[in-house]
CSV table of C-alpha atoms in Angstrom, one decimal:
chain,number,residue,atom,x,y,z
A,1,MET,CA,-22.7,-12.4,-7.5
A,2,GLN,CA,-24.5,-9.9,-5.4
A,3,GLY,CA,-24.8,-11.0,-1.8
A,4,ARG,CA,-22.6,-14.1,-2.2
A,5,THR,CA,-19.5,-14.7,-0.1
A,6,LEU,CA,-16.4,-16.2,-1.6
A,7,GLN,CA,-17.3,-19.6,-0.2
A,8,GLN,CA,-20.6,-19.5,-2.0
A,9,ILE,CA,-19.0,-18.4,-5.2
A,10,GLN,CA,-16.5,-21.3,-5.0
A,11,SER,CA,-19.4,-23.7,-4.4
A,12,ALA,CA,-21.1,-22.4,-7.5
A,13,LEU,CA,-17.8,-22.8,-9.5
A,14,ARG,CA,-17.4,-26.4,-8.3
A,15,ALA,CA,-21.0,-27.2,-9.3
A,16,GLY,CA,-20.5,-25.7,-12.7
A,17,GLU,CA,-23.2,-23.0,-12.1
A,18,LEU,CA,-20.7,-20.2,-12.7
A,19,THR,CA,-17.4,-19.7,-14.6
A,20,LEU,CA,-14.7,-17.3,-13.7
A,21,LYS,CA,-15.2,-15.4,-16.9
A,22,GLU,CA,-18.9,-14.9,-16.1
A,23,ILE,CA,-17.8,-13.6,-12.7
A,24,VAL,CA,-15.4,-11.1,-14.1
A,25,GLN,CA,-17.8,-10.0,-16.8
A,26,TYR,CA,-20.5,-9.3,-14.1
A,27,TYR,CA,-18.1,-7.1,-12.2
A,28,LEU,CA,-17.0,-5.3,-15.3
A,29,GLN,CA,-20.7,-4.6,-16.1
A,30,ARG,CA,-21.2,-3.2,-12.6
A,31,ILE,CA,-18.2,-0.9,-13.1
A,32,GLU,CA,-19.7,0.5,-16.3
A,33,GLN,CA,-23.1,1.0,-14.5
A,34,THR,CA,-21.4,3.0,-11.7
A,35,ARG,CA,-19.0,5.2,-13.7
A,36,ASP,CA,-20.7,8.3,-12.4
A,37,LEU,CA,-19.5,7.6,-8.9
A,38,ASN,CA,-15.8,7.8,-10.1
A,39,ILE,CA,-14.7,4.7,-8.3
A,40,TYR,CA,-11.9,3.5,-10.5
A,41,VAL,CA,-9.1,5.5,-12.1
A,42,GLU,CA,-8.2,2.5,-14.3
A,43,THR,CA,-9.7,-1.0,-14.9
A,44,TRP,CA,-7.9,-4.0,-16.4
A,45,GLY,CA,-10.8,-5.8,-18.0
A,46,VAL,CA,-9.0,-7.5,-20.8
A,47,LYS,CA,-6.3,-8.9,-18.5
A,48,ALA,CA,-8.9,-9.9,-15.9
A,49,VAL,CA,-10.8,-11.9,-18.5
A,50,GLU,CA,-7.7,-13.5,-19.8
A,51,ARG,CA,-6.6,-14.5,-16.3
A,52,ALA,CA,-10.1,-15.9,-15.6
A,53,GLU,CA,-10.0,-18.1,-18.7
A,54,SER,CA,-6.5,-19.3,-17.6
A,55,LEU,CA,-7.6,-20.1,-14.1
A,56,GLN,CA,-10.8,-21.8,-15.3
A,57,SER,CA,-8.7,-24.9,-16.2
A,58,LYS,CA,-8.3,-25.6,-12.5
A,59,ILE,CA,-12.0,-26.1,-12.2
A,60,ASN,CA,-12.4,-27.9,-15.5
A,61,ASN,CA,-9.7,-30.4,-14.5
A,62,HIS,CA,-11.7,-31.0,-11.2
A,63,THR,CA,-8.9,-29.8,-9.0
A,64,GLU,CA,-9.8,-30.9,-5.5
A,65,ASP,CA,-7.9,-28.1,-3.7
A,66,PHE,CA,-8.9,-24.8,-5.1
A,67,PRO,CA,-6.4,-21.9,-4.5
A,68,ARG,CA,-7.9,-20.2,-1.5
A,69,LEU,CA,-8.9,-17.0,-3.3
A,70,LEU,CA,-10.0,-18.6,-6.6
A,71,GLY,CA,-13.2,-16.7,-7.6
A,72,ALA,CA,-12.2,-13.6,-5.6
A,73,VAL,CA,-12.2,-10.4,-7.8
A,74,ILE,CA,-10.2,-7.7,-6.0
A,75,SER,CA,-9.8,-4.0,-6.5
A,76,ILE,CA,-6.6,-2.3,-5.3
A,77,LYS,CA,-6.2,1.3,-4.0
A,78,ASP,CA,-4.1,3.6,-6.2
A,79,VAL,CA,-1.3,3.5,-3.6
A,80,ILE,CA,-0.6,-0.3,-4.0
A,81,CYS,CA,1.9,-1.4,-6.6
A,82,TYR,CA,1.2,-4.0,-9.3
A,83,LYS,CA,4.1,-4.6,-11.7
A,84,ASN,CA,3.7,-3.2,-15.2
A,85,HIS,CA,0.5,-1.3,-14.2
A,86,LYS,CA,0.2,2.4,-13.5
A,87,VAL,CA,0.2,3.6,-9.9
A,88,THR,CA,-0.1,7.3,-9.1
A,89,ALA,CA,-1.3,7.8,-5.5
A,90,ALA,CA,-4.1,9.9,-7.1
A,91,SER,CA,-1.5,12.7,-7.6
A,92,LYS,CA,-0.3,14.6,-10.6
A,93,ILE,CA,3.3,14.3,-9.4
A,94,LEU,CA,3.1,10.6,-10.3
A,95,SER,CA,1.1,11.0,-13.5
A,96,GLY,CA,1.8,8.2,-15.9
A,97,PHE,CA,4.1,6.3,-13.6
A,98,THR,CA,4.3,2.5,-14.1
A,99,SER,CA,5.2,0.3,-11.2
A,100,GLN,CA,8.3,-1.8,-11.5
A,101,PHE,CA,7.3,-4.4,-8.9
A,102,THR,CA,4.2,-5.9,-7.3
A,103,ALA,CA,3.3,-5.4,-3.6
A,104,THR,CA,3.8,-8.5,-1.6
A,105,ALA,CA,0.1,-8.5,-0.5
A,106,VAL,CA,-1.0,-8.4,-4.1
A,107,GLN,CA,1.4,-11.1,-5.1
A,108,LYS,CA,0.2,-13.4,-2.3
A,109,ALA,CA,-3.4,-12.9,-3.4
A,110,LEU,CA,-2.5,-13.6,-7.0
A,111,ASP,CA,-0.7,-16.8,-6.0
A,112,GLU,CA,-3.9,-18.0,-4.4
A,113,GLY,CA,-6.0,-17.4,-7.5
A,114,ALA,CA,-7.3,-13.9,-7.1
A,115,ILE,CA,-8.1,-11.7,-10.1
A,116,ILE,CA,-7.2,-8.0,-9.9
A,117,ILE,CA,-9.8,-5.9,-11.7
A,118,GLY,CA,-8.5,-2.3,-11.4
A,119,ARG,CA,-7.2,0.5,-9.2
A,120,THR,CA,-9.5,2.6,-7.2
A,121,ASN,CA,-9.5,6.4,-6.6
A,122,CYS,CA,-8.3,7.8,-3.2
A,123,ASP,CA,-7.3,10.9,-1.4
A,124,GLU,CA,-3.9,12.0,-2.7
A,125,PHE,CA,-1.1,10.0,-1.1
A,126,ALA,CA,-3.8,8.6,1.2
A,127,MET,CA,-4.1,12.1,2.9
A,128,GLY,CA,-7.7,12.8,3.6
A,129,SER,CA,-11.0,11.5,5.1
A,130,THR,CA,-13.4,12.2,2.3
A,131,ASN,CA,-11.9,11.1,-1.0
A,132,GLU,CA,-12.2,14.6,-2.3
A,133,HIS,CA,-8.5,15.3,-2.4
A,134,SER,CA,-7.7,13.5,-5.6
A,135,ALA,CA,-6.2,14.5,-8.9
A,136,TYR,CA,-9.0,12.5,-10.5
A,137,GLY,CA,-11.8,14.3,-8.7
A,138,PRO,CA,-14.0,13.1,-5.8
A,139,THR,CA,-15.6,9.7,-5.5
A,140,ARG,CA,-19.2,9.7,-4.5
A,141,HIS,CA,-21.0,7.6,-1.9
A,142,GLY,CA,-22.7,4.7,-3.6
A,143,SER,CA,-26.3,5.0,-2.2
A,144,HIS,CA,-26.2,8.7,-1.5
A,145,PRO,CA,-24.2,10.4,-4.3
A,146,ASP,CA,-24.4,13.8,-2.8
A,147,HIS,CA,-22.4,12.6,0.2
A,148,VAL,CA,-18.7,11.6,0.6
A,149,PRO,CA,-17.8,7.9,0.9
A,150,GLY,CA,-15.1,8.7,3.5
A,151,GLY,CA,-11.4,8.4,2.9
A,152,SER,CA,-8.7,7.9,2.1
A,153,SER,CA,-9.9,4.5,0.9
A,154,GLY,CA,-13.3,5.9,0.0
A,155,ALA,CA,-13.4,4.5,-3.5
A,156,ALA,CA,-12.2,1.1,-2.2
A,157,ALA,CA,-15.2,1.1,0.1
A,158,VAL,CA,-17.6,2.1,-2.7
A,159,SER,CA,-16.1,-0.6,-5.0
A,160,VAL,CA,-17.3,-3.2,-2.5
A,161,GLN,CA,-20.5,-1.3,-1.6
A,162,MET,CA,-21.6,-1.1,-5.3
A,163,ASP,CA,-20.7,-4.7,-6.1
A,164,THR,CA,-17.9,-3.9,-8.6
A,165,CYS,CA,-15.6,-6.4,-6.9
A,166,LEU,CA,-15.8,-8.9,-4.1
A,167,ILE,CA,-12.9,-7.6,-2.0
A,168,ALA,CA,-10.9,-4.4,-1.9
A,169,LEU,CA,-7.3,-3.8,-0.7
A,170,GLY,CA,-6.9,-0.3,0.7
A,171,SER,CA,-4.5,1.4,3.2
A,172,ASP,CA,-5.1,2.5,6.7
A,173,THR,CA,-2.9,5.2,8.3
A,174,GLY,CA,-5.4,6.6,10.7
A,175,GLY,CA,-8.7,5.0,9.9
A,176,SER,CA,-8.6,5.2,6.1
A,177,VAL,CA,-10.1,1.7,5.7
A,178,ARG,CA,-12.4,1.6,8.7
A,179,GLN,CA,-14.0,5.1,8.4
A,180,PRO,CA,-15.1,4.7,4.7
A,181,ALA,CA,-16.2,1.1,5.5
A,182,ALA,CA,-18.5,2.6,8.2
A,183,TYR,CA,-19.9,5.3,5.9
A,184,CYS,CA,-20.5,2.8,3.1
A,185,GLY,CA,-22.0,0.0,5.2
A,186,VAL,CA,-19.3,-2.6,4.6
A,187,TYR,CA,-16.7,-4.4,6.8
A,188,GLY,CA,-13.2,-2.9,7.1
A,189,LEU,CA,-10.1,-4.3,8.8
A,190,LYS,CA,-6.9,-2.6,9.9
A,191,PRO,CA,-4.6,-5.5,10.9
A,192,THR,CA,-1.9,-5.5,13.5
A,193,TYR,CA,1.1,-3.4,12.4
A,194,GLY,CA,3.5,-5.9,10.7
A,195,ARG,CA,0.8,-8.5,10.1
A,196,ILE,CA,0.7,-7.6,6.3
A,197,SER,CA,3.9,-6.5,4.5
A,198,ARG,CA,4.0,-2.9,3.5
A,199,TYR,CA,6.3,-3.6,0.5
A,200,GLY,CA,4.7,-2.1,-2.5
A,201,LEU,CA,2.5,0.3,-0.5
A,202,ILE,CA,3.4,3.9,-1.3
A,203,ALA,CA,4.4,5.4,2.0
A,204,TYR,CA,2.6,8.2,3.8
A,205,GLY,CA,3.4,7.7,7.5
A,206,SER,CA,5.6,4.6,7.7
A,207,SER,CA,5.1,3.8,11.4
A,208,PHE,CA,1.3,4.0,10.9
A,209,ASP,CA,0.6,2.7,7.4
A,210,GLN,CA,-1.0,-0.7,6.9
A,211,ILE,CA,-2.6,-2.4,4.0
A,212,GLY,CA,-6.2,-3.1,5.0
A,213,ILE,CA,-9.1,-5.2,3.7
A,214,LEU,CA,-12.7,-4.3,2.8
A,215,ALA,CA,-15.6,-6.7,2.0
A,216,LYS,CA,-19.3,-7.2,2.6
A,217,SER,CA,-18.6,-10.2,4.8
A,218,ALA,CA,-16.3,-10.8,7.7
A,219,ALA,CA,-15.6,-14.3,6.4
A,220,ASP,CA,-14.1,-12.9,3.2
A,221,ILE,CA,-11.9,-10.5,5.1
A,222,SER,CA,-10.8,-13.3,7.4
A,223,LEU,CA,-9.8,-15.5,4.5
A,224,THR,CA,-8.0,-12.7,2.7
A,225,LEU,CA,-6.0,-11.8,5.8
A,226,ALA,CA,-4.9,-15.4,6.2
A,227,VAL,CA,-3.6,-15.4,2.6
A,228,VAL,CA,-1.8,-12.0,2.5
A,229,GLN,CA,-0.3,-12.0,6.0
A,230,GLY,CA,3.2,-13.0,7.0
A,231,TYR,CA,6.9,-12.0,7.2
A,232,ASP,CA,8.4,-10.5,4.1
A,233,ALA,CA,12.2,-10.1,3.7
A,234,MET,CA,11.4,-6.9,1.7
A,235,ASP,CA,9.8,-5.2,4.8
A,236,SER,CA,11.8,-5.2,8.0
A,237,THR,CA,8.7,-4.2,10.0
A,238,SER,CA,6.7,-7.3,8.9
A,239,SER,CA,6.2,-10.2,11.3
A,240,ASP,CA,5.5,-13.9,11.2
A,241,ARG,CA,4.5,-13.9,14.8
A,242,SER,CA,1.3,-15.9,15.6
A,243,LEU,CA,0.1,-16.3,12.0
A,244,TYR,CA,-3.7,-15.8,11.7
A,245,GLN,CA,-5.7,-18.9,11.0
A,246,HIS,CA,-8.9,-18.4,9.0
A,247,GLN,CA,-11.6,-20.2,11.0
A,248,LEU,CA,-14.9,-18.4,11.6
A,249,ASN,CA,-16.9,-20.5,14.0
A,250,PRO,CA,-20.5,-20.1,15.1
A,251,PRO,CA,-20.7,-18.1,18.4
A,252,SER,CA,-19.7,-20.2,21.3
A,253,THR,CA,-20.6,-20.0,25.0
A,254,THR,CA,-17.3,-18.2,25.6
A,255,HIS,CA,-17.9,-14.9,27.3
A,256,LEU,CA,-15.6,-12.0,26.4
A,257,ARG,CA,-14.5,-9.1,28.5
A,258,ILE,CA,-15.4,-5.9,26.6
A,259,ALA,CA,-14.4,-2.4,27.6
A,260,TYR,CA,-15.9,0.8,26.2
A,261,LEU,CA,-14.3,4.2,26.8
A,262,GLU,CA,-16.4,6.6,28.9
A,263,GLU,CA,-14.9,9.7,27.2
A,264,VAL,CA,-15.8,8.3,23.8
A,265,MET,CA,-19.4,7.6,24.6
A,266,ASN,CA,-19.8,11.1,26.1
A,267,HIS,CA,-17.9,12.8,23.4
A,268,PRO,CA,-19.6,16.1,22.4
A,269,GLY,CA,-19.1,15.4,18.7
A,270,LEU,CA,-20.7,12.0,18.7
A,271,GLY,CA,-24.0,11.9,16.9
A,272,GLN,CA,-26.9,10.9,19.1
A,273,GLY,CA,-28.1,8.3,16.7
A,274,ILE,CA,-24.7,6.6,16.6
A,275,ARG,CA,-24.4,6.8,20.4
A,276,GLU,CA,-27.8,5.1,20.8
A,277,SER,CA,-27.1,2.4,18.2
A,278,THR,CA,-23.7,1.7,19.8
A,279,ARG,CA,-25.3,1.3,23.2
A,280,SER,CA,-27.9,-1.1,21.7
A,281,VAL,CA,-25.1,-3.3,20.4
A,282,MET,CA,-23.4,-3.3,23.8
A,283,ASP,CA,-26.7,-4.1,25.5
A,284,SER,CA,-27.2,-7.1,23.3
A,285,LEU,CA,-23.7,-8.3,24.1
A,286,ARG,CA,-24.5,-8.1,27.8
A,287,LEU,CA,-27.7,-10.1,27.2
A,288,GLN,CA,-25.5,-12.8,25.6
A,289,GLY,CA,-23.5,-13.0,28.8
A,290,HIS,CA,-20.4,-10.9,27.9
A,291,HIS,CA,-18.9,-8.6,30.5
A,292,VAL,CA,-19.2,-5.1,29.1
A,293,GLU,CA,-18.2,-2.1,31.2
A,294,ALA,CA,-16.9,1.5,31.0
A,295,VAL,CA,-13.3,2.4,31.5
A,296,SER,CA,-11.7,5.8,31.7
A,297,PHE,CA,-9.4,7.1,28.9
A,298,ASP,CA,-8.2,10.5,29.8
A,299,LEU,CA,-5.9,10.9,26.8
A,300,LEU,CA,-8.7,11.1,24.2
A,301,ASP,CA,-8.1,14.8,23.5
A,302,TYR,CA,-4.4,14.1,22.7
A,303,LEU,CA,-5.1,11.4,20.0
A,304,VAL,CA,-5.7,13.6,17.0
A,305,PRO,CA,-2.9,16.2,17.7
A,306,THR,CA,-0.4,13.5,18.4
A,307,TYR,CA,-1.4,11.6,15.2
A,308,TYR,CA,-1.2,14.6,12.9
A,309,VAL,CA,2.2,15.9,14.3
A,310,LEU,CA,3.8,12.5,13.8
A,311,THR,CA,2.2,11.5,10.5
A,312,THR,CA,2.8,14.9,8.8
A,313,ALA,CA,6.5,14.7,10.0
A,314,GLU,CA,6.8,11.2,8.4
A,315,ALA,CA,4.9,12.5,5.3
A,316,SER,CA,7.4,15.4,4.9
A,317,SER,CA,10.2,12.9,4.8
A,318,ASN,CA,8.5,10.2,2.7
A,319,LEU,CA,7.3,12.7,0.0
A,320,SER,CA,10.6,14.4,-0.4
A,321,ARG,CA,11.5,11.8,-2.9
A,322,TYR,CA,9.1,13.2,-5.4
A,323,ASP,CA,11.2,15.9,-6.9
A,324,GLY,CA,11.0,15.5,-10.7
A,325,ILE,CA,14.5,14.0,-11.0
A,326,ARG,CA,14.1,10.3,-10.7
A,327,TYR,CA,10.6,9.4,-11.6
A,328,GLY,CA,7.1,10.9,-12.0
A,329,ASN,CA,6.0,14.2,-13.4
A,330,ARG,CA,8.6,16.9,-14.2
A,331,THR,CA,7.8,20.6,-14.8
A,332,ASP,CA,8.4,22.1,-18.3
A,333,LEU,CA,9.1,25.5,-16.7
A,334,ALA,CA,12.4,24.9,-14.9
A,335,THR,CA,15.4,27.2,-15.6
A,336,ASP,CA,17.7,25.8,-12.9
A,337,ILE,CA,17.8,23.0,-10.3
A,338,ASP,CA,16.0,25.1,-7.7
A,339,THR,CA,13.1,25.9,-10.0
A,340,LEU,CA,13.0,22.3,-11.2
A,341,TYR,CA,12.3,21.2,-7.6
A,342,THR,CA,9.9,24.0,-6.6
A,343,LYS,CA,7.9,24.1,-9.8
A,344,THR,CA,7.6,20.3,-10.1
A,345,ARG,CA,6.4,20.0,-6.5
A,346,SER,CA,4.1,23.0,-6.7
A,347,GLU,CA,2.5,21.7,-9.9
A,348,GLY,CA,2.4,18.1,-8.8
A,349,PHE,CA,1.1,18.1,-5.2
A,350,GLY,CA,-2.5,19.0,-4.4
A,351,LEU,CA,-3.6,21.4,-1.6
A,352,GLU,CA,-4.0,18.8,1.2
A,353,ALA,CA,-0.7,17.1,0.4
A,354,LYS,CA,1.1,20.5,0.4
A,355,ARG,CA,-0.6,21.4,3.7
A,356,ARG,CA,0.7,18.2,5.4
A,357,ILE,CA,4.2,18.5,3.9
A,358,MET,CA,4.4,22.0,5.3
A,359,MET,CA,3.1,21.0,8.7
A,360,GLY,CA,5.6,18.1,8.8
A,361,THR,CA,8.5,20.2,7.8
A,362,PHE,CA,7.6,22.7,10.5
A,363,VAL,CA,7.4,20.2,13.3
A,364,LEU,CA,10.8,18.8,12.3
A,365,SER,CA,12.5,22.1,11.9
A,366,VAL,CA,15.3,23.4,14.2
A,367,GLY,CA,13.8,25.1,17.3
A,368,TYR,CA,10.5,23.2,17.0
A,369,PHE,CA,11.6,19.6,16.9
A,370,ASP,CA,11.6,19.0,20.6
A,371,ALA,CA,8.5,21.1,21.2
A,372,TYR,CA,6.4,19.2,18.7
A,373,PHE,CA,7.8,16.0,17.3
A,374,THR,CA,9.6,14.8,20.5
A,375,LYS,CA,6.7,15.7,22.6
A,376,ALA,CA,4.3,13.9,20.3
A,377,GLN,CA,6.4,10.7,20.5
A,378,GLN,CA,6.3,10.9,24.3
A,379,VAL,CA,2.5,11.3,24.3
A,380,ARG,CA,2.3,8.4,21.8
A,381,ARG,CA,4.1,6.3,24.4
A,382,LEU,CA,1.6,7.3,27.1
A,383,ILE,CA,-1.3,6.4,24.8
A,384,ILE,CA,0.2,3.0,24.0
A,385,ASP,CA,0.8,2.3,27.7
A,386,LYS,CA,-2.7,3.3,28.6
A,387,VAL,CA,-4.3,1.1,25.9
A,388,ASP,CA,-2.0,-1.8,26.9
A,389,GLN,CA,-3.2,-1.4,30.5
A,390,ILE,CA,-6.8,-1.6,29.5
A,391,LEU,CA,-6.2,-4.6,27.2
A,392,SER,CA,-4.4,-6.4,30.0
A,393,SER,CA,-7.8,-6.7,31.7
A,394,TYR,CA,-10.1,-6.9,28.7
A,395,ASP,CA,-10.3,-8.8,25.4
A,396,VAL,CA,-11.6,-6.0,23.3
A,397,ILE,CA,-12.2,-2.2,23.3
A,398,VAL,CA,-15.3,-1.2,21.5
A,399,THR,CA,-16.1,2.3,20.1
A,400,PRO,CA,-18.1,3.8,17.3
A,401,THR,CA,-16.0,4.0,14.2
A,402,THR,CA,-17.1,7.5,13.3
A,403,THR,CA,-18.6,10.5,15.1
A,404,THR,CA,-21.2,11.2,12.4
A,405,VAL,CA,-22.6,9.6,9.3
A,406,ALA,CA,-21.2,10.6,5.9
A,407,PRO,CA,-21.2,14.4,5.4
A,408,GLU,CA,-22.3,16.0,2.1
A,409,LEU,CA,-19.7,16.6,-0.6
A,410,GLY,CA,-17.8,19.8,-0.1
A,411,ALA,CA,-18.7,20.1,3.6
A,412,SER,CA,-15.2,19.3,4.9
A,413,VAL,CA,-13.1,20.9,2.1
A,414,GLN,CA,-13.3,24.4,3.6
A,415,ASP,CA,-12.7,23.1,7.2
A,416,PRO,CA,-9.7,20.8,7.3
A,417,VAL,CA,-9.6,20.8,11.1
A,418,ALA,CA,-13.1,19.3,11.2
A,419,MET,CA,-11.9,16.6,8.8
A,420,TYR,CA,-8.9,15.9,11.0
A,421,LEU,CA,-11.1,15.7,14.1
A,422,SER,CA,-13.4,13.1,12.5
A,423,ASP,CA,-10.6,10.6,12.9
A,424,VAL,CA,-10.7,10.8,16.7
A,425,PHE,CA,-12.0,7.2,17.2
A,426,THR,CA,-9.9,5.5,14.6
A,427,VAL,CA,-6.3,6.9,15.0
A,428,ILE,CA,-5.8,5.1,18.3
A,429,ALA,CA,-5.4,1.8,16.6
A,430,ASN,CA,-2.7,3.2,14.3
A,431,LEU,CA,-0.9,5.0,17.1
A,432,CYS,CA,-0.7,1.8,19.1
A,433,GLY,CA,-0.2,-0.6,16.1
A,434,LEU,CA,-3.2,-2.7,17.1
A,435,PRO,CA,-5.8,-4.5,14.9
A,436,ALA,CA,-9.3,-3.0,14.6
A,437,LEU,CA,-12.4,-4.2,12.7
A,438,SER,CA,-15.2,-1.9,11.7
A,439,MET,CA,-18.6,-3.6,11.2
A,440,PRO,CA,-21.7,-1.8,9.8
A,441,LEU,CA,-23.9,0.0,12.2
A,442,ALA,CA,-27.4,1.0,11.4
A,443,VAL,CA,-28.0,4.5,12.8
A,444,GLU,CA,-31.3,5.4,14.2
A,445,GLY,CA,-33.1,8.3,12.5
A,446,THR,CA,-31.3,8.0,9.1
A,447,ASP,CA,-30.7,5.6,6.2
A,448,LEU,CA,-27.0,6.4,6.2
A,449,THR,CA,-24.7,4.1,8.1
A,450,SER,CA,-21.8,4.3,10.6
A,451,GLY,CA,-19.8,1.5,12.1
A,452,ILE,CA,-18.9,-0.1,15.4
A,453,GLN,CA,-15.2,-0.7,15.9
A,454,PHE,CA,-13.6,-3.5,17.8
A,455,MET,CA,-9.9,-3.2,18.8
A,456,SER,CA,-7.8,-5.9,20.5
A,457,SER,CA,-4.2,-6.6,21.5
A,458,ALA,CA,-1.6,-7.1,18.8
A,459,PHE,CA,-2.0,-10.3,16.7
A,460,ARG,CA,-5.4,-11.1,18.2
A,461,GLU,CA,-7.5,-10.5,15.1
A,462,ASN,CA,-9.3,-13.8,15.9
A,463,ILE,CA,-11.0,-12.1,18.9
A,464,LEU,CA,-12.3,-9.4,16.6
A,465,PHE,CA,-13.9,-11.9,14.2
A,466,ASP,CA,-15.4,-13.8,17.1
A,467,LEU,CA,-17.0,-10.7,18.5
A,468,GLN,CA,-18.5,-9.6,15.2
A,469,GLY,CA,-20.0,-13.1,15.1
A,470,TYR,CA,-21.7,-12.4,18.4
A,471,VAL,CA,-23.0,-9.1,17.2
A,472,ALA,CA,-24.3,-10.6,13.9
A,473,ALA,CA,-26.0,-13.4,15.8
A,474,SER,CA,-27.8,-10.9,18.1
A,475,GLY,CA,-29.9,-9.5,15.2
A,476,VAL,CA,-29.6,-5.9,16.4
A,477,ASN,CA,-27.5,-4.9,13.4
A,478,PRO,CA,-27.5,-5.5,9.6
């Protein structure tokens, strides 16, 4: 299966060169071979094989029209619900919890023939950029085990990187799909806010969260997006506007208008190798006839503070439901209702989750609400307006996905501010609700990778896939 796209896998299935059971068994073998990386918190091998055998009849009966995701083996991040399967958000506070329903995105994938193989590790409640803040311990980078894979969907990225599945579903609140995709050398998409239903996604920051997709090929992400998108009556923020059509064409003669942000390319924290590699990609796009030019974005320094004020406020509200009363873990040391709440939450939440709950509670508190939360909402509006202004003149904004390559394990744990600042190039898409695609970027001077990020106006994911096709055709990037 290594190196094959879903289209190639389906061709082999039609030709009788492969069976679905053989595909599942291959991925299960890869999972066993990579146990030391701590990618999965649970696998469903027996059920996956049973489903493969059941679906095989579609091939044996020479069904002309395959379900669109037949042959796709998918991992799901441990914040995405799958009925009658455990889901814990990598937190002790949900230890042993079994989901009572299936996320809409998962159900749509299942309806089109996908096979779910297991749930992947992550930062607790998707709060983190390194996959080190998990009740199950850290996940390691696939090719450089002494380094982090990024986060919070770090294990989802490694599950694809190490060929333990074809496609991974993760979540992206501020870059949690795109940043680990960049570190692990795979593709990662954060769709337009509302493109994919959030029903069945455990909430962190509800106005930021989106289910995202990771794969080794843009074609597989494109097809998966076409399957799992669309309006859902269970999610009032979902949309059926301008449904995405999966159709990746060879690069045409159309020339795109591409903007890059001056302040990003001159950012003091941007690694020199990433800067040079990004410029090489932009130069190759110019040679193909695309219009690439710098624009000013004077709000760059406000992105991370605005993001963390708002997301921690929403997290404080969303995570208040985990109290030991209705579901999840409950302390054995309670003597009254107050100690039941405090001890359950103290025992159940990890350090980073506690930090963000406390930050969010503070910015929402009396006397500070207007100074922090209201002000952050006002700045968010300014950021949205500025980005909309740029995209009214350009098709795409291009930036590096990350400031550096993957750091070593433990390097960010003692400095949470440095971890927060590493999201500076990715949070903009979540603040604005816009789609963004990270594609692998080879970095000069190292065998670690980063990514190049394309962001477009809402519901224009097709432009992102077109642009990655131009980059791939240029030959300047793997």
